[in-house]
Amino acid sequence: MDGIIKQSLLYDFYGELLTEHQRAVYEDAVFNDMSLGEIAQELGISRQGVHDLVKRCERILDGYEEKLHLVSKFQETRQMVGEIQQKLKAFRETGDESLIAQIEKVSADIMEL
């Protein structure tokens, strides 16, 4: 997964679990594309302190994903829904009744996630 996409997804799912200060610094560094120096000057801390905080946030977010797997389940579900949509389209085009059983199987797999 692309780095910025991964960071965005992890933040979307787990960002609220960071402290307000961590969220502000992480958002400035990752999403607002501010330099470490700019953030450090704004907060009155060292550039190294900002760097360490951003890395700590990344480790925290990765740790939540390792334990909870919400992002991977979300991506798996999206892929399976795409599969259902493709099978529905094929069913509409061909009328092949065997596709209904395949759709039911994928739907059941989603429910087990």
PDB file of C-alpha atoms in Angstrom:
ATOM      1  CA  MET A   1       0.000   0.000   0.000  1.00  0.00           C
ATOM      2  CA  ASP A   2       1.277   3.458  -0.901  1.00  0.00           C
ATOM      3  CA  GLY A   3       2.757   5.253   2.119  1.00  0.00           C
ATOM      4  CA  ILE A   4       0.502   8.305   2.168  1.00  0.00           C
ATOM      5  CA  ILE A   5      -2.596   6.199   1.528  1.00  0.00           C
ATOM      6  CA  LYS A   6      -1.624   3.876   4.362  1.00  0.00           C
ATOM      7  CA  GLN A   7      -1.006   6.811   6.699  1.00  0.00           C
ATOM      8  CA  SER A   8      -4.323   8.357   5.711  1.00  0.00           C
ATOM      9  CA  LEU A   9      -6.281   5.167   6.309  1.00  0.00           C
ATOM     10  CA  LEU A  10      -4.586   4.493   9.624  1.00  0.00           C
ATOM     11  CA  TYR A  11      -5.274   8.057  10.707  1.00  0.00           C
ATOM     12  CA  ASP A  12      -8.894   7.874   9.533  1.00  0.00           C
ATOM     13  CA  PHE A  13      -9.495   4.761  11.600  1.00  0.00           C
ATOM     14  CA  TYR A  14      -7.361   5.423  14.670  1.00  0.00           C
ATOM     15  CA  GLY A  15      -6.506   9.133  14.689  1.00  0.00           C
ATOM     16  CA  GLU A  16      -9.057   9.930  17.385  1.00  0.00           C
ATOM     17  CA  LEU A  17      -7.099   7.670  19.724  1.00  0.00           C
ATOM     18  CA  LEU A  18      -4.112  10.029  19.575  1.00  0.00           C
ATOM     19  CA  THR A  19      -3.918  12.985  21.925  1.00  0.00           C
ATOM     20  CA  GLU A  20      -4.978  16.378  20.583  1.00  0.00           C
ATOM     21  CA  HIS A  21      -1.327  17.483  20.489  1.00  0.00           C
ATOM     22  CA  GLN A  22      -0.267  14.332  18.621  1.00  0.00           C
ATOM     23  CA  ARG A  23      -3.093  14.771  16.110  1.00  0.00           C
ATOM     24  CA  ALA A  24      -2.184  18.410  15.459  1.00  0.00           C
ATOM     25  CA  VAL A  25       1.496  17.671  14.856  1.00  0.00           C
ATOM     26  CA  TYR A  26       0.778  14.559  12.769  1.00  0.00           C
ATOM     27  CA  GLU A  27      -1.761  16.408  10.608  1.00  0.00           C
ATOM     28  CA  ASP A  28       0.645  19.294  10.035  1.00  0.00           C
ATOM     29  CA  ALA A  29       3.494  16.978   9.067  1.00  0.00           C
ATOM     30  CA  VAL A  30       1.585  14.430   6.991  1.00  0.00           C
ATOM     31  CA  PHE A  31      -1.485  16.151   5.589  1.00  0.00           C
ATOM     32  CA  ASN A  32      -0.613  19.849   5.622  1.00  0.00           C
ATOM     33  CA  ASP A  33       2.874  19.131   4.236  1.00  0.00           C
ATOM     34  CA  MET A  34       4.562  21.426   6.730  1.00  0.00           C
ATOM     35  CA  SER A  35       8.268  20.942   7.305  1.00  0.00           C
ATOM     36  CA  LEU A  36       9.534  19.732  10.652  1.00  0.00           C
ATOM     37  CA  GLY A  37      11.202  23.118  11.089  1.00  0.00           C
ATOM     38  CA  GLU A  38       7.952  24.988  10.473  1.00  0.00           C
ATOM     39  CA  ILE A  39       6.074  22.842  12.970  1.00  0.00           C
ATOM     40  CA  ALA A  40       8.881  23.144  15.518  1.00  0.00           C
ATOM     41  CA  GLN A  41       8.918  26.928  15.219  1.00  0.00           C
ATOM     42  CA  GLU A  42       5.129  27.104  15.524  1.00  0.00           C
ATOM     43  CA  LEU A  43       5.105  24.936  18.660  1.00  0.00           C
ATOM     44  CA  GLY A  44       8.312  26.230  20.208  1.00  0.00           C
ATOM     45  CA  ILE A  45       9.979  22.812  20.288  1.00  0.00           C
ATOM     46  CA  SER A  46      12.963  21.327  18.520  1.00  0.00           C
ATOM     47  CA  ARG A  47      12.866  19.919  15.015  1.00  0.00           C
ATOM     48  CA  GLN A  48      14.045  16.598  16.457  1.00  0.00           C
ATOM     49  CA  GLY A  49      11.153  16.677  18.926  1.00  0.00           C
ATOM     50  CA  VAL A  50       8.686  17.051  16.070  1.00  0.00           C
ATOM     51  CA  HIS A  51      10.373  14.233  14.149  1.00  0.00           C
ATOM     52  CA  ASP A  52      10.242  11.945  17.182  1.00  0.00           C
ATOM     53  CA  LEU A  53       6.571  12.762  17.787  1.00  0.00           C
ATOM     54  CA  VAL A  54       5.590  12.041  14.175  1.00  0.00           C
ATOM     55  CA  LYS A  55       7.456   8.709  14.265  1.00  0.00           C
ATOM     56  CA  ARG A  56       5.833   7.855  17.612  1.00  0.00           C
ATOM     57  CA  CYS A  57       2.402   8.576  16.132  1.00  0.00           C
ATOM     58  CA  GLU A  58       3.169   6.309  13.182  1.00  0.00           C
ATOM     59  CA  ARG A  59       4.184   3.512  15.558  1.00  0.00           C
ATOM     60  CA  ILE A  60       1.048   4.025  17.637  1.00  0.00           C
ATOM     61  CA  LEU A  61      -1.228   3.922  14.586  1.00  0.00           C
ATOM     62  CA  ASP A  62       0.570   0.848  13.219  1.00  0.00           C
ATOM     63  CA  GLY A  63       0.226  -0.797  16.637  1.00  0.00           C
ATOM     64  CA  TYR A  64      -3.527  -0.250  16.672  1.00  0.00           C
ATOM     65  CA  GLU A  65      -3.790  -1.815  13.218  1.00  0.00           C
ATOM     66  CA  GLU A  66      -1.698  -4.814  14.300  1.00  0.00           C
ATOM     67  CA  LYS A  67      -4.106  -5.411  17.167  1.00  0.00           C
ATOM     68  CA  LEU A  68      -7.460  -4.464  15.641  1.00  0.00           C
ATOM     69  CA  HIS A  69      -7.018  -5.027  11.872  1.00  0.00           C
ATOM     70  CA  LEU A  70      -9.776  -2.516  11.038  1.00  0.00           C
ATOM     71  CA  VAL A  71      -8.025  -1.121   7.962  1.00  0.00           C
ATOM     72  CA  SER A  72      -7.267  -4.543   6.513  1.00  0.00           C
ATOM     73  CA  LYS A  73     -10.861  -5.678   7.139  1.00  0.00           C
ATOM     74  CA  PHE A  74     -12.137  -2.500   5.494  1.00  0.00           C
ATOM     75  CA  GLN A  75      -9.969  -3.071   2.423  1.00  0.00           C
ATOM     76  CA  GLU A  76     -10.969  -6.722   2.234  1.00  0.00           C
ATOM     77  CA  THR A  77     -14.642  -5.784   2.479  1.00  0.00           C
ATOM     78  CA  ARG A  78     -14.262  -3.157  -0.272  1.00  0.00           C
ATOM     79  CA  GLN A  79     -12.647  -5.745  -2.545  1.00  0.00           C
ATOM     80  CA  MET A  80     -15.440  -8.237  -1.876  1.00  0.00           C
ATOM     81  CA  VAL A  81     -18.153  -5.640  -2.524  1.00  0.00           C
ATOM     82  CA  GLY A  82     -16.433  -4.901  -5.835  1.00  0.00           C
ATOM     83  CA  GLU A  83     -16.572  -8.597  -6.623  1.00  0.00           C
ATOM     84  CA  ILE A  84     -20.306  -8.657  -5.856  1.00  0.00           C
ATOM     85  CA  GLN A  85     -20.858  -5.667  -8.136  1.00  0.00           C
ATOM     86  CA  GLN A  86     -18.990  -7.379 -10.972  1.00  0.00           C
ATOM     87  CA  LYS A  87     -21.012 -10.557 -10.544  1.00  0.00           C
ATOM     88  CA  LEU A  88     -24.289  -8.590 -10.478  1.00  0.00           C
ATOM     89  CA  LYS A  89     -23.325  -6.832 -13.682  1.00  0.00           C
ATOM     90  CA  ALA A  90     -22.484 -10.177 -15.297  1.00  0.00           C
ATOM     91  CA  PHE A  91     -25.799 -11.611 -14.082  1.00  0.00           C
ATOM     92  CA  ARG A  92     -27.737  -8.706 -15.596  1.00  0.00           C
ATOM     93  CA  GLU A  93     -25.929  -9.190 -18.896  1.00  0.00           C
ATOM     94  CA  THR A  94     -26.124 -12.983 -19.093  1.00  0.00           C
ATOM     95  CA  GLY A  95     -28.907 -14.111 -16.753  1.00  0.00           C
ATOM     96  CA  ASP A  96     -26.558 -16.870 -15.539  1.00  0.00           C
ATOM     97  CA  GLU A  97     -28.253 -18.161 -12.364  1.00  0.00           C
ATOM     98  CA  SER A  98     -25.000 -19.678 -11.049  1.00  0.00           C
ATOM     99  CA  LEU A  99     -23.796 -16.143 -10.352  1.00  0.00           C
ATOM    100  CA  ILE A 100     -26.467 -15.769  -7.653  1.00  0.00           C
ATOM    101  CA  ALA A 101     -24.865 -18.567  -5.627  1.00  0.00           C
ATOM    102  CA  GLN A 102     -21.474 -16.917  -6.045  1.00  0.00           C
ATOM    103  CA  ILE A 103     -22.881 -13.587  -4.862  1.00  0.00           C
ATOM    104  CA  GLU A 104     -24.455 -15.293  -1.845  1.00  0.00           C
ATOM    105  CA  LYS A 105     -21.092 -16.901  -1.020  1.00  0.00           C
ATOM    106  CA  VAL A 106     -19.209 -13.593  -1.163  1.00  0.00           C
ATOM    107  CA  SER A 107     -21.952 -11.936   0.917  1.00  0.00           C
ATOM    108  CA  ALA A 108     -21.666 -14.669   3.538  1.00  0.00           C
ATOM    109  CA  ASP A 109     -17.883 -14.222   3.586  1.00  0.00           C
ATOM    110  CA  ILE A 110     -18.340 -10.518   4.258  1.00  0.00           C
ATOM    111  CA  MET A 111     -20.621 -11.270   7.181  1.00  0.00           C
ATOM    112  CA  GLU A 112     -17.905 -13.461   8.718  1.00  0.00           C
ATOM    113  CA  LEU A 113     -15.286 -10.685   8.694  1.00  0.00           C
TER     114      LEU A 113
END
